[in-house]
PDB file of C-alpha atoms in Angstrom:
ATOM      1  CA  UNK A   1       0.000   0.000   0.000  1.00 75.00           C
ATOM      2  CA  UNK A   2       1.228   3.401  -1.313  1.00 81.00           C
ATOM      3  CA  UNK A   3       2.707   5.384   2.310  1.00 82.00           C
ATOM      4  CA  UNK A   4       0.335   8.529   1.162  1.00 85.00           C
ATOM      5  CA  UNK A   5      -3.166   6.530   1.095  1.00 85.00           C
ATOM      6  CA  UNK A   6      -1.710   4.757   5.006  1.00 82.00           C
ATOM      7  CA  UNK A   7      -1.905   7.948   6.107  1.00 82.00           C
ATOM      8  CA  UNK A   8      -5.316   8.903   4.402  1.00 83.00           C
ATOM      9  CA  UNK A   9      -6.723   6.083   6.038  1.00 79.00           C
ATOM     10  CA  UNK A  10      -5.563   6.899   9.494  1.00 76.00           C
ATOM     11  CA  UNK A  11      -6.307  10.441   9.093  1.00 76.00           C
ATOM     12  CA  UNK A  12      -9.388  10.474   7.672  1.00 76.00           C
ATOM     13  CA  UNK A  13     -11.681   6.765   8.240  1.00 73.00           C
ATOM     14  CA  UNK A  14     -11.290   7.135  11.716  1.00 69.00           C
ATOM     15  CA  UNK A  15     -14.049   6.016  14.114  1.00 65.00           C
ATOM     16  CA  UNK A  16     -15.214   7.915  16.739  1.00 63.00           C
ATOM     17  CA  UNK A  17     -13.685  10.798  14.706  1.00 61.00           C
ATOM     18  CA  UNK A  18     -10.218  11.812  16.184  1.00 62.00           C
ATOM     19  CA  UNK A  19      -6.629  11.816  15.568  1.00 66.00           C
ATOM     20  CA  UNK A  20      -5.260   8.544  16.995  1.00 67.00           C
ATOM     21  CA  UNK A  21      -1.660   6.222  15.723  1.00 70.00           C
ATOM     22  CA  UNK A  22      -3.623   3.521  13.871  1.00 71.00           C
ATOM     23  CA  UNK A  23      -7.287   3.352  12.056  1.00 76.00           C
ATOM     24  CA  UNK A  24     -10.353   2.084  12.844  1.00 79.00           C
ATOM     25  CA  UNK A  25     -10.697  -1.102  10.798  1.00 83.00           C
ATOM     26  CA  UNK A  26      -7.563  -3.505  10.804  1.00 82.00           C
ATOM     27  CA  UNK A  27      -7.092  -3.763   6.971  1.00 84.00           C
ATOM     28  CA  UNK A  28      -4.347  -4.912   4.288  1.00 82.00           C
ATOM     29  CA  UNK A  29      -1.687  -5.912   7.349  1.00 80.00           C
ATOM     30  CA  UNK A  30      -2.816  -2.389   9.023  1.00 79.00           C
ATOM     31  CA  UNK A  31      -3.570  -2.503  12.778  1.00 80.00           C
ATOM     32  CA  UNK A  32      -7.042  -0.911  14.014  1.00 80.00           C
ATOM     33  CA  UNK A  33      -8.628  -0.571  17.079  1.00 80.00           C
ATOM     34  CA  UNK A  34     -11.088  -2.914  15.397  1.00 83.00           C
ATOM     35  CA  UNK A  35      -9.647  -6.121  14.424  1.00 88.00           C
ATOM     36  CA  UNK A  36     -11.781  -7.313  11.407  1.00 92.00           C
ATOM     37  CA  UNK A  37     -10.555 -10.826  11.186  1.00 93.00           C
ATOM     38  CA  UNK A  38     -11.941 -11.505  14.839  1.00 93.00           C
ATOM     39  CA  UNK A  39     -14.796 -10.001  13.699  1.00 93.00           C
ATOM     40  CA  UNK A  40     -15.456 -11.907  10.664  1.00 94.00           C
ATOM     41  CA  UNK A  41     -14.928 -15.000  13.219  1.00 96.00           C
ATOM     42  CA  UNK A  42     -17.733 -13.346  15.382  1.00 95.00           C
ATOM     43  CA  UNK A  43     -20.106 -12.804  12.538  1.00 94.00           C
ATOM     44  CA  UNK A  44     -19.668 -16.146  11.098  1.00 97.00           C
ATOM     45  CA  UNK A  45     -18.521 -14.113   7.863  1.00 96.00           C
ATOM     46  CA  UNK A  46     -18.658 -17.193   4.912  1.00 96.00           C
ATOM     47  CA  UNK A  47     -16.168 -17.792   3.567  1.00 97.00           C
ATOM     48  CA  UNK A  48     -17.383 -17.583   0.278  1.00 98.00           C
ATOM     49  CA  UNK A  49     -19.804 -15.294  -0.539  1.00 97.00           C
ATOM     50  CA  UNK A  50     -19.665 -16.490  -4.224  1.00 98.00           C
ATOM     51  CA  UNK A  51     -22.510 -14.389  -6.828  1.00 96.00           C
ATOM     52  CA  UNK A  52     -24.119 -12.623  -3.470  1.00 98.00           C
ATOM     53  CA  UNK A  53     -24.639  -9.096  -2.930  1.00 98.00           C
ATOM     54  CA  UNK A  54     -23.912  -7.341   0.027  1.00 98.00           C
ATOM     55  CA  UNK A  55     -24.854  -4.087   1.897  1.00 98.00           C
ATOM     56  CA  UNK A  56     -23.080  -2.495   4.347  1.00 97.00           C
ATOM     57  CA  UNK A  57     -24.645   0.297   6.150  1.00 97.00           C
ATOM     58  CA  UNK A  58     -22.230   2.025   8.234  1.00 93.00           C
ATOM     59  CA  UNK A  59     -19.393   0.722   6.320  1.00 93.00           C
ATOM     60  CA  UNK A  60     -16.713   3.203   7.436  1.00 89.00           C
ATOM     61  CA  UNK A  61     -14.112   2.494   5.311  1.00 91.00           C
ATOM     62  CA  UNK A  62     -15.196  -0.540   3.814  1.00 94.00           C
ATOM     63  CA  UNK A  63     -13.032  -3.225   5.710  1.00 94.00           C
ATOM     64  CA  UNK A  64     -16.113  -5.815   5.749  1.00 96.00           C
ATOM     65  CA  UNK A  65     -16.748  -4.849   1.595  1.00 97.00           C
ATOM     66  CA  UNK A  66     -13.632  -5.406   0.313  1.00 96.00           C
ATOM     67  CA  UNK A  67     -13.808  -8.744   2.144  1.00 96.00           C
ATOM     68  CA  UNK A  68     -16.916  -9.531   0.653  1.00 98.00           C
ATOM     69  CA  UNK A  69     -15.598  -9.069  -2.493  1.00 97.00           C
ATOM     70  CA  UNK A  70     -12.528 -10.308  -1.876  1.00 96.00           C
ATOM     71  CA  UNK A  71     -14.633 -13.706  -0.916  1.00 97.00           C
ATOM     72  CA  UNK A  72     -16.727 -13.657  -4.542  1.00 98.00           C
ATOM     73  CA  UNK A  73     -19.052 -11.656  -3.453  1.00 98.00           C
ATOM     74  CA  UNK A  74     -20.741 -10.161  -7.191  1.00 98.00           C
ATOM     75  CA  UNK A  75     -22.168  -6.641  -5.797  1.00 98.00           C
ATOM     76  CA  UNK A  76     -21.217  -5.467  -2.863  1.00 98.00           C
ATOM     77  CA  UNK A  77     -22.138  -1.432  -1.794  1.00 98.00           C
ATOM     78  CA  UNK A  78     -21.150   0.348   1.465  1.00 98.00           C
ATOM     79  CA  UNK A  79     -22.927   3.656   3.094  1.00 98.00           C
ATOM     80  CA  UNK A  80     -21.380   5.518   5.161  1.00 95.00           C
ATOM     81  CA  UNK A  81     -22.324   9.437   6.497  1.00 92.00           C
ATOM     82  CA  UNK A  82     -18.998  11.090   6.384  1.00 89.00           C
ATOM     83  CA  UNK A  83     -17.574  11.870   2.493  1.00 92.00           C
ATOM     84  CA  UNK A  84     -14.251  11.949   3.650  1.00 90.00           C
ATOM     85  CA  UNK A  85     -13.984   8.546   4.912  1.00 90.00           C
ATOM     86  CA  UNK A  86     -16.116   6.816   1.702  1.00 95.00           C
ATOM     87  CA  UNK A  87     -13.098   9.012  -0.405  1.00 95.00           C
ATOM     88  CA  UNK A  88     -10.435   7.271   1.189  1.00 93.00           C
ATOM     89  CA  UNK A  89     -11.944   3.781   0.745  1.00 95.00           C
ATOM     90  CA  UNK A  90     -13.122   4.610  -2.793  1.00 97.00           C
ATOM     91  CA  UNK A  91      -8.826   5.048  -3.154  1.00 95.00           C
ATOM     92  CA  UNK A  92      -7.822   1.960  -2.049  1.00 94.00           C
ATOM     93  CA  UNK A  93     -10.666   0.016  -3.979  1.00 96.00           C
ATOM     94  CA  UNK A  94      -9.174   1.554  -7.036  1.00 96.00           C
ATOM     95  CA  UNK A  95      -5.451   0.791  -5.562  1.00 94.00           C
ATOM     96  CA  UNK A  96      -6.811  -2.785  -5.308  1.00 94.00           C
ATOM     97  CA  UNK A  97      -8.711  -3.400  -7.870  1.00 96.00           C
ATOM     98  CA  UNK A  98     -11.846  -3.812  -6.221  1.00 96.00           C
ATOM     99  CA  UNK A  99     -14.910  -3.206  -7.712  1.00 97.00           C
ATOM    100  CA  UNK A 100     -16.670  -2.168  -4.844  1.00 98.00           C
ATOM    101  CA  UNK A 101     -19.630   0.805  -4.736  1.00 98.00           C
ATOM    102  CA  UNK A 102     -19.255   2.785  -1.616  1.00 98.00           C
ATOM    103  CA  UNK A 103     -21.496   5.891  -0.988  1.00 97.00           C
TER     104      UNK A 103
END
């Protein structure tokens, strides 16, 4: 991951909103203060989520859709209220080739 989107993400998908050393969602190697493979474990996330579509609402950053799509899902769209943090995970979609609709 490019150094310069890192810091978007801790800068600007943080959750409460605040300045803190690591992001919300644990993502690509990234500590958070959320870690999102215990949570998958939690949720009983499939493991493949081949030709589904998911919806996150209240995605943040869109840790839990680029899994989903990572695991087959076919259409998978996050909402989220705050335009800065949908920006930033709208990047690293496009950084990772993920075809992922986040609003």
């Amino acid at each position: 991951m490019k150094k310069s989107l890192k810091n978007e993400i801790i800068n600007n998908a943080q959750f409460p909103y605040g300045k803190r050393d690591v992001q919300y969602q644990s993502l690509d190697g990234m500590s958070g203060i959320r870690d999102m493979e215990h949570r998958y474990d939690v949720m009983d996330f499939p493991k493949s989520l081949k030709g589904q579509t998911l919806l996150d609402i209240g995605c943040s950053i869109g840790a839990v859709c680029f899994e989903a799509k990572k695991r087959g899902a076919k259409r998978v769209v996050g909402i989220d209220y705050r335009k800065e943090t949908i920006e930033v995970g709208k990047k690293y979609a496009k950084e990772y080739g993920l075809d992922v609709e986040l609003y």
